[in-house]
PDB file of C-alpha atoms in Angstrom:
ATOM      1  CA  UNK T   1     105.181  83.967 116.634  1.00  0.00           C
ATOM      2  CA  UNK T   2     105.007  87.539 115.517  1.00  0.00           C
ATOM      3  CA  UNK T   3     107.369  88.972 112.313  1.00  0.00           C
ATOM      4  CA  UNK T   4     110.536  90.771 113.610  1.00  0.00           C
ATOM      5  CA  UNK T   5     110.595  94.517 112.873  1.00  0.00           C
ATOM      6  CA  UNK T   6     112.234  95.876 110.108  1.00  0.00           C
ATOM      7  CA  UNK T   7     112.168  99.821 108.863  1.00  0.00           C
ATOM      8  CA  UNK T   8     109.463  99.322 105.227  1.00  0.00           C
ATOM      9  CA  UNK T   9     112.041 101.556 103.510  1.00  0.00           C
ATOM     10  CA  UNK T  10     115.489 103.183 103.812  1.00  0.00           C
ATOM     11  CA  UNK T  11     117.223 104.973 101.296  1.00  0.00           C
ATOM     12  CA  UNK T  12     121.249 106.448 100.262  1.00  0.00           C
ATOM     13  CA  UNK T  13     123.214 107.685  97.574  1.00  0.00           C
ATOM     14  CA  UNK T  14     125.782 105.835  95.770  1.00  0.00           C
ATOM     15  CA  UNK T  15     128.895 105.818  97.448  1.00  0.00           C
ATOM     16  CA  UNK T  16     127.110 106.133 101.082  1.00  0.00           C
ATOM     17  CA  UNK T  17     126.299 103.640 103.596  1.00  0.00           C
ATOM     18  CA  UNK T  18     123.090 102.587 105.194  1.00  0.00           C
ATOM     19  CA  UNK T  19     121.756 100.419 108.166  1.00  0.00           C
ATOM     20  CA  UNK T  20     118.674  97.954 108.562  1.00  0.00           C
ATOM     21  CA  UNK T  21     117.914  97.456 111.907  1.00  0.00           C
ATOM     22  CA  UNK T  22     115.909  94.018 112.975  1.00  0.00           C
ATOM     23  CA  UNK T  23     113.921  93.911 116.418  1.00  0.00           C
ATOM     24  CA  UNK T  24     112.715  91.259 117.888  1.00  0.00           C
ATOM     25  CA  UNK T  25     112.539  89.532 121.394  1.00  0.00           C
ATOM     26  CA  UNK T  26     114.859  87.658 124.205  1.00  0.00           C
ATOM     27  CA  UNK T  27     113.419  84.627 122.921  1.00  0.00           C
ATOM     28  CA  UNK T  28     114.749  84.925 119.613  1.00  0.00           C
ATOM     29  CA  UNK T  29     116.869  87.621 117.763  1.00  0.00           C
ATOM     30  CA  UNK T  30     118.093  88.389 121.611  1.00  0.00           C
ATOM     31  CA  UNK T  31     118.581  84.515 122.667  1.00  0.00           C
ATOM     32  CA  UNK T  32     120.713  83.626 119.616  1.00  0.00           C
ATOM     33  CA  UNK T  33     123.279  84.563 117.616  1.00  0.00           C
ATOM     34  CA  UNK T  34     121.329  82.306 114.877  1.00  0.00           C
ATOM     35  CA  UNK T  35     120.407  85.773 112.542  1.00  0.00           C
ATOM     36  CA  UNK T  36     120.628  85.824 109.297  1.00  0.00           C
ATOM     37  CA  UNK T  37     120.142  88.458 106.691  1.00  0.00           C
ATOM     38  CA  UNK T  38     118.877  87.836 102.873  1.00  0.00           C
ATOM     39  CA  UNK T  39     118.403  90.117  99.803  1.00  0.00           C
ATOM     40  CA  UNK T  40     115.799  89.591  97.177  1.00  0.00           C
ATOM     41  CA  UNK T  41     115.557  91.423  93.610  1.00  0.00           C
ATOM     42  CA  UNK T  42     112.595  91.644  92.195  1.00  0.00           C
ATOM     43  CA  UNK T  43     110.728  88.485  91.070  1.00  0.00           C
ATOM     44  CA  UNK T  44     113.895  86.516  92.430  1.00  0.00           C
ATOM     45  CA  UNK T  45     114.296  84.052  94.975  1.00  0.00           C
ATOM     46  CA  UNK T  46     116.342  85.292  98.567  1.00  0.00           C
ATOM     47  CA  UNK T  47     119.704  85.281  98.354  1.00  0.00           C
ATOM     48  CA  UNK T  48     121.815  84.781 101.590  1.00  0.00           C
ATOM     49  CA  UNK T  49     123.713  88.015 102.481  1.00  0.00           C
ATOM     50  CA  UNK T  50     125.443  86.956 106.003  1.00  0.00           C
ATOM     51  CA  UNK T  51     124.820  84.170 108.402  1.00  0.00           C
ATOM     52  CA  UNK T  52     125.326  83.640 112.044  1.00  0.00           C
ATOM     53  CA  UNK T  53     124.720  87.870 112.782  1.00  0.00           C
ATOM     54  CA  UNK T  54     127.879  88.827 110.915  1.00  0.00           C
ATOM     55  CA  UNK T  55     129.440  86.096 108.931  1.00  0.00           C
ATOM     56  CA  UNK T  56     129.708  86.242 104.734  1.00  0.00           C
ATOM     57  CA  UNK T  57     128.884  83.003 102.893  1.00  0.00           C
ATOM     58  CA  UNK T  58     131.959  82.997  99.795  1.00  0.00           C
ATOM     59  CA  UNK T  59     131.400  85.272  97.443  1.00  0.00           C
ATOM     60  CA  UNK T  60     129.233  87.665  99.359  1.00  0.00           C
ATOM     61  CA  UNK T  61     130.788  91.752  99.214  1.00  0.00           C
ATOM     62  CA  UNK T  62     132.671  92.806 102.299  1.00  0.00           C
ATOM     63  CA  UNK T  63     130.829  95.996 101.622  1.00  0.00           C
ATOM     64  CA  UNK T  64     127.799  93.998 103.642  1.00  0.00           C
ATOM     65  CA  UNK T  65     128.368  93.443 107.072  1.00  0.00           C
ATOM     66  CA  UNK T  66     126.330  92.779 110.059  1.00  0.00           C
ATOM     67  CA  UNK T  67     126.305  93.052 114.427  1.00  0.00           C
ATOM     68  CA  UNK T  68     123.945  92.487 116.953  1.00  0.00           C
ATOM     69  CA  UNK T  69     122.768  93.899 120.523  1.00  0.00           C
ATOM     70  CA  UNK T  70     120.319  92.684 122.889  1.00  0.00           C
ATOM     71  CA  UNK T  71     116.902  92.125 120.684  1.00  0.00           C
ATOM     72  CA  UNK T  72     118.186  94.412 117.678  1.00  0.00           C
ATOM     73  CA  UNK T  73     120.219  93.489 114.889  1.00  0.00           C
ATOM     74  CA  UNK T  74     121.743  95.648 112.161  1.00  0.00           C
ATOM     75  CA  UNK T  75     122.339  94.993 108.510  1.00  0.00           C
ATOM     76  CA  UNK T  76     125.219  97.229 107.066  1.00  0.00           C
ATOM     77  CA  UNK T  77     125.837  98.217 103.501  1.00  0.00           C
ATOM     78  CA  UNK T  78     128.587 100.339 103.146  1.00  0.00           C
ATOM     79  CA  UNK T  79     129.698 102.074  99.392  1.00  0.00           C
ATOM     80  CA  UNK T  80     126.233 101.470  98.287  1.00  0.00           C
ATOM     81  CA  UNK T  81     125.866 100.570  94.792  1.00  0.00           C
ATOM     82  CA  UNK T  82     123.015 100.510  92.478  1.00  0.00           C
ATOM     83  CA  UNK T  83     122.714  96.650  92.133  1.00  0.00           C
ATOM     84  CA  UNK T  84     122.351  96.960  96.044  1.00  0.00           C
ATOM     85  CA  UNK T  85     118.917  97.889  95.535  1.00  0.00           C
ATOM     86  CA  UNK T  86     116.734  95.308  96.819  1.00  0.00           C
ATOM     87  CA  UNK T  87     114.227  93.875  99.511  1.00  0.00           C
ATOM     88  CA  UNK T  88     116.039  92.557 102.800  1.00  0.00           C
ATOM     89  CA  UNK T  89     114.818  90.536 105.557  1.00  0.00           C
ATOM     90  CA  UNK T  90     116.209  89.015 108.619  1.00  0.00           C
ATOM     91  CA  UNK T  91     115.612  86.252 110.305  1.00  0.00           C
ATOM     92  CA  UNK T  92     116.132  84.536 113.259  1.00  0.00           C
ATOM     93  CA  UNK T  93     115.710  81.088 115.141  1.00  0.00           C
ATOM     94  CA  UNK T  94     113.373  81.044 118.054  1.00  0.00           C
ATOM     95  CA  UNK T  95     113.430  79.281 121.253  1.00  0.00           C
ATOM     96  CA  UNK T  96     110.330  76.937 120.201  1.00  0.00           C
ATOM     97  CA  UNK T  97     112.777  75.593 116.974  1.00  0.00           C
ATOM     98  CA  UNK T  98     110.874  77.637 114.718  1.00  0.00           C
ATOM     99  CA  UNK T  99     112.163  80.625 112.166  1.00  0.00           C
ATOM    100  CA  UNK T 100     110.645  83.985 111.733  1.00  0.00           C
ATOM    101  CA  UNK T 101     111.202  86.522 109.253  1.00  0.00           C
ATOM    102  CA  UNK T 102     111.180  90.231 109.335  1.00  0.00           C
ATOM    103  CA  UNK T 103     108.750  92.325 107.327  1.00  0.00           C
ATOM    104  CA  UNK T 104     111.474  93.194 105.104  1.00  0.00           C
ATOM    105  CA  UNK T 105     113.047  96.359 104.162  1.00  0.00           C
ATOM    106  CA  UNK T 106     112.916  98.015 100.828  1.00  0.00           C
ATOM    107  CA  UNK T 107     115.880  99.560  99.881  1.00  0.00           C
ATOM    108  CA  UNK T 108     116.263 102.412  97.450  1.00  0.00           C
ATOM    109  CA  UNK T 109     119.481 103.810  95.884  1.00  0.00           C
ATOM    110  CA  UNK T 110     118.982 107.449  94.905  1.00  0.00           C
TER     111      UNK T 110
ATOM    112  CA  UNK I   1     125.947  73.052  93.835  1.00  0.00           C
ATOM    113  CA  UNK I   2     123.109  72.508  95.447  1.00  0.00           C
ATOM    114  CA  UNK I   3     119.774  72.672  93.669  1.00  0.00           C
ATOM    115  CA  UNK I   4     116.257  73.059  94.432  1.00  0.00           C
ATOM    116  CA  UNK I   5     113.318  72.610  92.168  1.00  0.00           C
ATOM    117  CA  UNK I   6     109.394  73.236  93.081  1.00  0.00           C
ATOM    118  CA  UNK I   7     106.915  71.556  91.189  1.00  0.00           C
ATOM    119  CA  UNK I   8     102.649  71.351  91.574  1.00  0.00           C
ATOM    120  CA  UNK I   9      99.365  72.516  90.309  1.00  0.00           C
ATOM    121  CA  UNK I  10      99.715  76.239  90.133  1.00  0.00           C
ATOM    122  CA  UNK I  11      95.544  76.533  91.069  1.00  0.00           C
ATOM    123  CA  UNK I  12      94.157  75.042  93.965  1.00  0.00           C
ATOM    124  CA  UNK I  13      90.435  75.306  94.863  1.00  0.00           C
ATOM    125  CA  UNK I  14      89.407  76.878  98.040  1.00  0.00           C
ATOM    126  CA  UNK I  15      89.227  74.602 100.768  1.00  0.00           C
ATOM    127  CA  UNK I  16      91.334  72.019  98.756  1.00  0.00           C
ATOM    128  CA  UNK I  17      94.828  70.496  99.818  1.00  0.00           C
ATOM    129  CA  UNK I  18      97.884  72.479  98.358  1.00  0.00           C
ATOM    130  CA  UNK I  19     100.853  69.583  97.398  1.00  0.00           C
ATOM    131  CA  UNK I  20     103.994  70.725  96.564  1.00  0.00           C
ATOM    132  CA  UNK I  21     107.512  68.942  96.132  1.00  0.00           C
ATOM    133  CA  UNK I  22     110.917  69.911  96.201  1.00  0.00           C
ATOM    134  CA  UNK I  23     113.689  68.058  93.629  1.00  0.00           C
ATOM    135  CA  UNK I  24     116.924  68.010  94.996  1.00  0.00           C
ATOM    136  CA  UNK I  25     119.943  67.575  93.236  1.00  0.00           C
ATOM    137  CA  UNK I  26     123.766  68.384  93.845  1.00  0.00           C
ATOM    138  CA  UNK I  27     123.138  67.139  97.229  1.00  0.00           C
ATOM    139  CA  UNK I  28     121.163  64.943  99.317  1.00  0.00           C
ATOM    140  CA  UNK I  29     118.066  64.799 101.570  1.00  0.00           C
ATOM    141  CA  UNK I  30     119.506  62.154 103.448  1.00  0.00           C
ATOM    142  CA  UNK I  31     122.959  64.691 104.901  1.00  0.00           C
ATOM    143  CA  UNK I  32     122.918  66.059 108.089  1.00  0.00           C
ATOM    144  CA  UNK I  33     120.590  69.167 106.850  1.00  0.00           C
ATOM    145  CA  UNK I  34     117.154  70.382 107.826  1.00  0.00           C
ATOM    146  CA  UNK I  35     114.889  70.676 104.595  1.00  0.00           C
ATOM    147  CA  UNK I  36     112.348  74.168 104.609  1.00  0.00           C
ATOM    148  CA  UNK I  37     109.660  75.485 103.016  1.00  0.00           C
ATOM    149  CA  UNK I  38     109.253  79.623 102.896  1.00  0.00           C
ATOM    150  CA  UNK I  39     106.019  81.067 101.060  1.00  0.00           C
ATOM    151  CA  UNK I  40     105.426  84.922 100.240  1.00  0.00           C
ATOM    152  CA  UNK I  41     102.229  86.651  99.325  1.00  0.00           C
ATOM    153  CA  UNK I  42     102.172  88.936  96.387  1.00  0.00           C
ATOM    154  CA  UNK I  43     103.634  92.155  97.383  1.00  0.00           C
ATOM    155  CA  UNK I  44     103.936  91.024 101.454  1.00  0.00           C
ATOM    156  CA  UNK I  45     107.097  89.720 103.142  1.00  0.00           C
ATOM    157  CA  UNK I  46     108.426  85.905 103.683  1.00  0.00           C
ATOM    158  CA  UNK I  47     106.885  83.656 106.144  1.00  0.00           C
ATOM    159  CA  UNK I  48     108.192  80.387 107.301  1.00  0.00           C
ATOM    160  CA  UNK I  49     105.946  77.707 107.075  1.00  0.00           C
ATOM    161  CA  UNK I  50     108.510  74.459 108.569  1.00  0.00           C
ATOM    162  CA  UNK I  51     111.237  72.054 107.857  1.00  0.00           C
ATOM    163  CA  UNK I  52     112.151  68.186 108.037  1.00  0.00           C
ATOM    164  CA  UNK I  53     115.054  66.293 108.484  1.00  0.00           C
ATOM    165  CA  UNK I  54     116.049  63.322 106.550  1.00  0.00           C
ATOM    166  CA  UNK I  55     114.709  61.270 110.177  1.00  0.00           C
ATOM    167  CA  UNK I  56     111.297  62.480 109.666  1.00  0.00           C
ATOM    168  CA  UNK I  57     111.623  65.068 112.686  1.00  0.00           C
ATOM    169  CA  UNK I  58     110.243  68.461 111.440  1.00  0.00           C
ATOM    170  CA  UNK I  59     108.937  72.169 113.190  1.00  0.00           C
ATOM    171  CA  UNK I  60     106.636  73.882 111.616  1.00  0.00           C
ATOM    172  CA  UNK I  61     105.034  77.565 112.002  1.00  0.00           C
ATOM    173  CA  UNK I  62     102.733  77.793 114.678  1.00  0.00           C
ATOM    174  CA  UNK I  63      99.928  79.210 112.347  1.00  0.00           C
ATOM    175  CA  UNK I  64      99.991  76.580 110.032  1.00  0.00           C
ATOM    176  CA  UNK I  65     100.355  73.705 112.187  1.00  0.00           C
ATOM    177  CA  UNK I  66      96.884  72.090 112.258  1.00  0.00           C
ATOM    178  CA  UNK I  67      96.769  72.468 108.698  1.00  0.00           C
ATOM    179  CA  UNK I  68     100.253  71.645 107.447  1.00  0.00           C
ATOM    180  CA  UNK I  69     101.902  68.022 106.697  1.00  0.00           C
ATOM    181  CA  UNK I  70     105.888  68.215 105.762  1.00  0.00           C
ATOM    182  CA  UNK I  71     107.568  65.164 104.276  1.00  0.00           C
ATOM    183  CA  UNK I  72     110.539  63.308 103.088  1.00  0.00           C
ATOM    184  CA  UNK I  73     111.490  60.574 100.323  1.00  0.00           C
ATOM    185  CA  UNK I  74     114.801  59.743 101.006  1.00  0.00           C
ATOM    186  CA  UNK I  75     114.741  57.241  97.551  1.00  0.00           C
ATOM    187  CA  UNK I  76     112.910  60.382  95.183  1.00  0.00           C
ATOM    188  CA  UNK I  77     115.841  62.492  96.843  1.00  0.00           C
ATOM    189  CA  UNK I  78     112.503  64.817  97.278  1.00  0.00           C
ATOM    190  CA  UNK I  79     110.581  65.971 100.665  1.00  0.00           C
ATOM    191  CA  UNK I  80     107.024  67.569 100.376  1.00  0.00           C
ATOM    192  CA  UNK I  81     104.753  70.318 101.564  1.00  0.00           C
ATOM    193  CA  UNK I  82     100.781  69.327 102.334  1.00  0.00           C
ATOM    194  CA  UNK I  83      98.649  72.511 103.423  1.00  0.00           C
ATOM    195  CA  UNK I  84      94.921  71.597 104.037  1.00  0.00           C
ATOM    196  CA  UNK I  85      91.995  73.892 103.878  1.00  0.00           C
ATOM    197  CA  UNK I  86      93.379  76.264 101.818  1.00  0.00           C
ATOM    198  CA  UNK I  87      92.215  80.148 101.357  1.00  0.00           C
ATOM    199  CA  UNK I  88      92.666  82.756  99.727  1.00  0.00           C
ATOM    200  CA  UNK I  89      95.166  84.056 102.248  1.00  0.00           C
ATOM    201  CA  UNK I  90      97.123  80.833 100.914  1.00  0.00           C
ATOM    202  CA  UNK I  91      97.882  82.178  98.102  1.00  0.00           C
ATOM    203  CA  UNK I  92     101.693  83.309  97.551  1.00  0.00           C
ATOM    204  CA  UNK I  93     105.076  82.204  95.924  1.00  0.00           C
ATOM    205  CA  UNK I  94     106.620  79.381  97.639  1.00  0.00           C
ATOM    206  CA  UNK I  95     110.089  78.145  98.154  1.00  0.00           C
ATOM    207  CA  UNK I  96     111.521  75.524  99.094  1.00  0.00           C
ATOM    208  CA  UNK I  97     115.265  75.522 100.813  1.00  0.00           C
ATOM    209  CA  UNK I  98     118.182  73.903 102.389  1.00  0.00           C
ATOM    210  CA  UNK I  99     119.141  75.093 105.525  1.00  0.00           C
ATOM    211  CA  UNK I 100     122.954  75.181 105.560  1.00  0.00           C
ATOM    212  CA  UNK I 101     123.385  75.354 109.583  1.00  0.00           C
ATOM    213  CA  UNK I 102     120.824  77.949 110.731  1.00  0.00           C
ATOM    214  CA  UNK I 103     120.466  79.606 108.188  1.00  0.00           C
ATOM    215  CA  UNK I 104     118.770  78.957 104.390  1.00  0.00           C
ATOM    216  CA  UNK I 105     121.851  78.842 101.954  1.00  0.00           C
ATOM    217  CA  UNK I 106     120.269  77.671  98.541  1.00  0.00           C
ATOM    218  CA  UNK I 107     116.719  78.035  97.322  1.00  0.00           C
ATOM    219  CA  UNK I 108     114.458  77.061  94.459  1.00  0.00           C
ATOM    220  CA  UNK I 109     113.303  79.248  92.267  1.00  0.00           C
ATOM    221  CA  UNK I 110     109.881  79.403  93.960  1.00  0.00           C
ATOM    222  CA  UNK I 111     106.458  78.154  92.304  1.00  0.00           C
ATOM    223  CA  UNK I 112     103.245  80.826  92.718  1.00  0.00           C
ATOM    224  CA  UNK I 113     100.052  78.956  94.130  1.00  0.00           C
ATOM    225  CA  UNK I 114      96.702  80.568  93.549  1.00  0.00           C
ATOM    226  CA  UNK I 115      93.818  79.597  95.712  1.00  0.00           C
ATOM    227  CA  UNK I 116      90.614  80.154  93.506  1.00  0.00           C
ATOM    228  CA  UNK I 117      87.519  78.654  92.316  1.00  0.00           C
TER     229      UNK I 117
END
């Protein structure tokens, strides 16, 4: 199974909003709505951001959202923040019951 | 609150066996969740390496398959990760984590495994 494709780096100023795009195939990010997003700090273990290509777990910012369309999903962070600055992956289930990951996306607040 | 705790030898020789568990507490191995493991290289991305459920069913990466052994002790409240003929390109952080209904909701902390002579 190969990685889904994430953007290595994106970057935005405080206050401003950016988007992480995840591409991957019919036969997974574009056969289920099974995606999932996660952020991870430095030396830290992931973190679940949203679930299910745009749901929150409790106690997850509203600032974070996410959508989907065909094989491309999109990670949204609006009124970034300097805590926001992070690695973030997506990930999706496949049609052979298997998980892949993204490459990840580094994220950089200016 | 669910917890997960990692625990093996942090140095494995090449073409050794890696063993890790997974503690669980908060929760249990035997509830209707699958069980993962998720390893990451230093300085690369994740990669999912497989999951069990309490049953004894489990998928595993592709990749690893031939190599990779995934199990559960329902009375430890534990399950465990077996990778054979270990590398080099082995060596990485690994987690271990619940998945919460498609999707990974808690994780350990992660343990780093070094394959080395």
């Amino acid at each position: 199974q190969s990685a889904l494709t994430q953007p290595a780096s994106v970057s935005g100023s405080p206050g401003q909003s950016i988007t992480i795009s995840c591409t991957g195939t019919s036969s997974d990010v574009g056969g289920y709505n099974y995606v999932s997003w996660y952020q991870q700090h430095p030396g830290k273990a992931p973190k679940l951001m949203i679930y299910e290509v745009s749901n929150r777990p409790s106690g997850v910012s509203n600032r974070f959202s996410g959508s989907k369309s065909g094989n491309t999903a999109s990670l949204t962070i609006s009124g970034l923040q300097a805590e926001d600055e992070a690695d973030y992956y997506c990930s999706s289930y496949t049609s052979s019951s298997t998980w892949v990951f993204g490459g990840g996306t580094k994220l950089t607040v200016l | 609150q669910v917890q997960l705790q990692e625990s093996g030898p942090g140095l494995v020789k090449p073409s050794g066996t890696l063993s890790l568990t997974c503690a669980v507490s908060g929760g249990s191995v035997s509830s209707s969740n699958w069980w993962g493991w998720v390893r990451q290289p230093p300085g690369v991305g994740l990669e999912w390496i497989g999951q069990i459920y309490h049953s004894g069913s489990t998928n595993y990466n592709p990749s690893l398959k031939s190599r990779l052994t995934i199990s559960v002790d329902k009375s430890k409240n534990q399950f465990s990760l077996k990778l054979s003929s270990v590398t080099a390109a082995d060596t990485a952080v690994y987690y271990c984590a619940r998945d919460g209904g498609y999707n990974y909701d808690y994780w350990g902390q992660g343990t780093l495994v070094t394959v080395s002579s």
